[in-house]
């Protein structure tokens, strides 16, 4: 009876916390482009996430999916079938979100500096437009 309650509680915790779904197709394209441009921020190593997925709940805990990690801990060794993938996907998702936040902050900082140059008369509208295009190309994924 106690084991059944613990299992039901663990399942509910996992459902409430969700699991790493990975990146959608658009995000995968952006991730690849950020990586190619050298803009990718790597907070978590996807290979480490996959390797830790072989340990009880390791991939999920590494990917900050604590509720799912508890479930995988309880279902180990069966969780070896999916937790490495979960750890890998979660690490990539964390890196994607960190990269997006970093890029947005850097782009905003550069655009604010450019706006200040225009306001103070250091550059004209034509120079402003050219510099803004450079910033857009630098941080864009197109």
mmCIF file with all atom_site columns, C-alpha atoms in Angstrom, residues 7 14 16-17 24-25 34-35 43 47 52 63 83 86 90-91 104 115 124 129-130:
data_model
loop_
_atom_site.group_PDB
_atom_site.id
_atom_site.type_symbol
_atom_site.label_atom_id
_atom_site.label_alt_id
_atom_site.label_comp_id
_atom_site.label_asym_id
_atom_site.label_entity_id
_atom_site.label_seq_id
_atom_site.pdbx_PDB_ins_code
_atom_site.Cartn_x
_atom_site.Cartn_y
_atom_site.Cartn_z
_atom_site.occupancy
_atom_site.B_iso_or_equiv
_atom_site.pdbx_formal_charge
_atom_site.auth_seq_id
_atom_site.auth_comp_id
_atom_site.auth_asym_id
_atom_site.auth_atom_id
_atom_site.pdbx_PDB_model_num
ATOM 1  C CA . UNK A 1 7   ? 4.459  5.551  -6.918  1.00 0.00 ? 7   UNK A CA 1
ATOM 2  C CA . UNK A 1 14  ? 6.396  14.018 -12.808 1.00 0.00 ? 14  UNK A CA 1
ATOM 3  C CA . UNK A 1 16  ? 3.266  18.426 -12.706 1.00 0.00 ? 16  UNK A CA 1
ATOM 4  C CA . UNK A 1 17  ? 6.899  19.124 -13.540 1.00 0.00 ? 17  UNK A CA 1
ATOM 5  C CA . UNK A 1 24  ? 11.132 22.079 -31.994 1.00 0.00 ? 24  UNK A CA 1
ATOM 6  C CA . UNK A 1 25  ? 12.284 22.155 -35.627 1.00 0.00 ? 25  UNK A CA 1
ATOM 7  C CA . UNK A 1 34  ? 23.976 30.078 -33.252 1.00 0.00 ? 34  UNK A CA 1
ATOM 8  C CA . UNK A 1 35  ? 26.521 27.291 -32.952 1.00 0.00 ? 35  UNK A CA 1
ATOM 9  C CA . UNK A 1 43  ? 25.488 25.976 -19.719 1.00 0.00 ? 43  UNK A CA 1
ATOM 10 C CA . UNK A 1 47  ? 26.732 14.502 -23.882 1.00 0.00 ? 47  UNK A CA 1
ATOM 11 C CA . UNK A 1 52  ? 24.133 10.861 -16.618 1.00 0.00 ? 52  UNK A CA 1
ATOM 12 C CA . UNK A 1 63  ? 18.443 18.864 -17.035 1.00 0.00 ? 63  UNK A CA 1
ATOM 13 C CA . UNK A 1 83  ? 16.491 9.204  -19.453 1.00 0.00 ? 83  UNK A CA 1
ATOM 14 C CA . UNK A 1 86  ? 15.772 13.330 -21.728 1.00 0.00 ? 86  UNK A CA 1
ATOM 15 C CA . UNK A 1 90  ? 17.131 19.092 -21.620 1.00 0.00 ? 90  UNK A CA 1
ATOM 16 C CA . UNK A 1 91  ? 20.765 20.225 -21.911 1.00 0.00 ? 91  UNK A CA 1
ATOM 17 C CA . UNK A 1 104 ? 18.968 39.516 -26.707 1.00 0.00 ? 104 UNK A CA 1
ATOM 18 C CA . UNK A 1 115 ? 20.715 54.970 -30.554 1.00 0.00 ? 115 UNK A CA 1
ATOM 19 C CA . UNK A 1 124 ? 23.868 60.457 -39.088 1.00 0.00 ? 124 UNK A CA 1
ATOM 20 C CA . UNK A 1 129 ? 20.998 52.413 -40.692 1.00 0.00 ? 129 UNK A CA 1
ATOM 21 C CA . UNK A 1 130 ? 24.179 50.664 -41.863 1.00 0.00 ? 130 UNK A CA 1
#
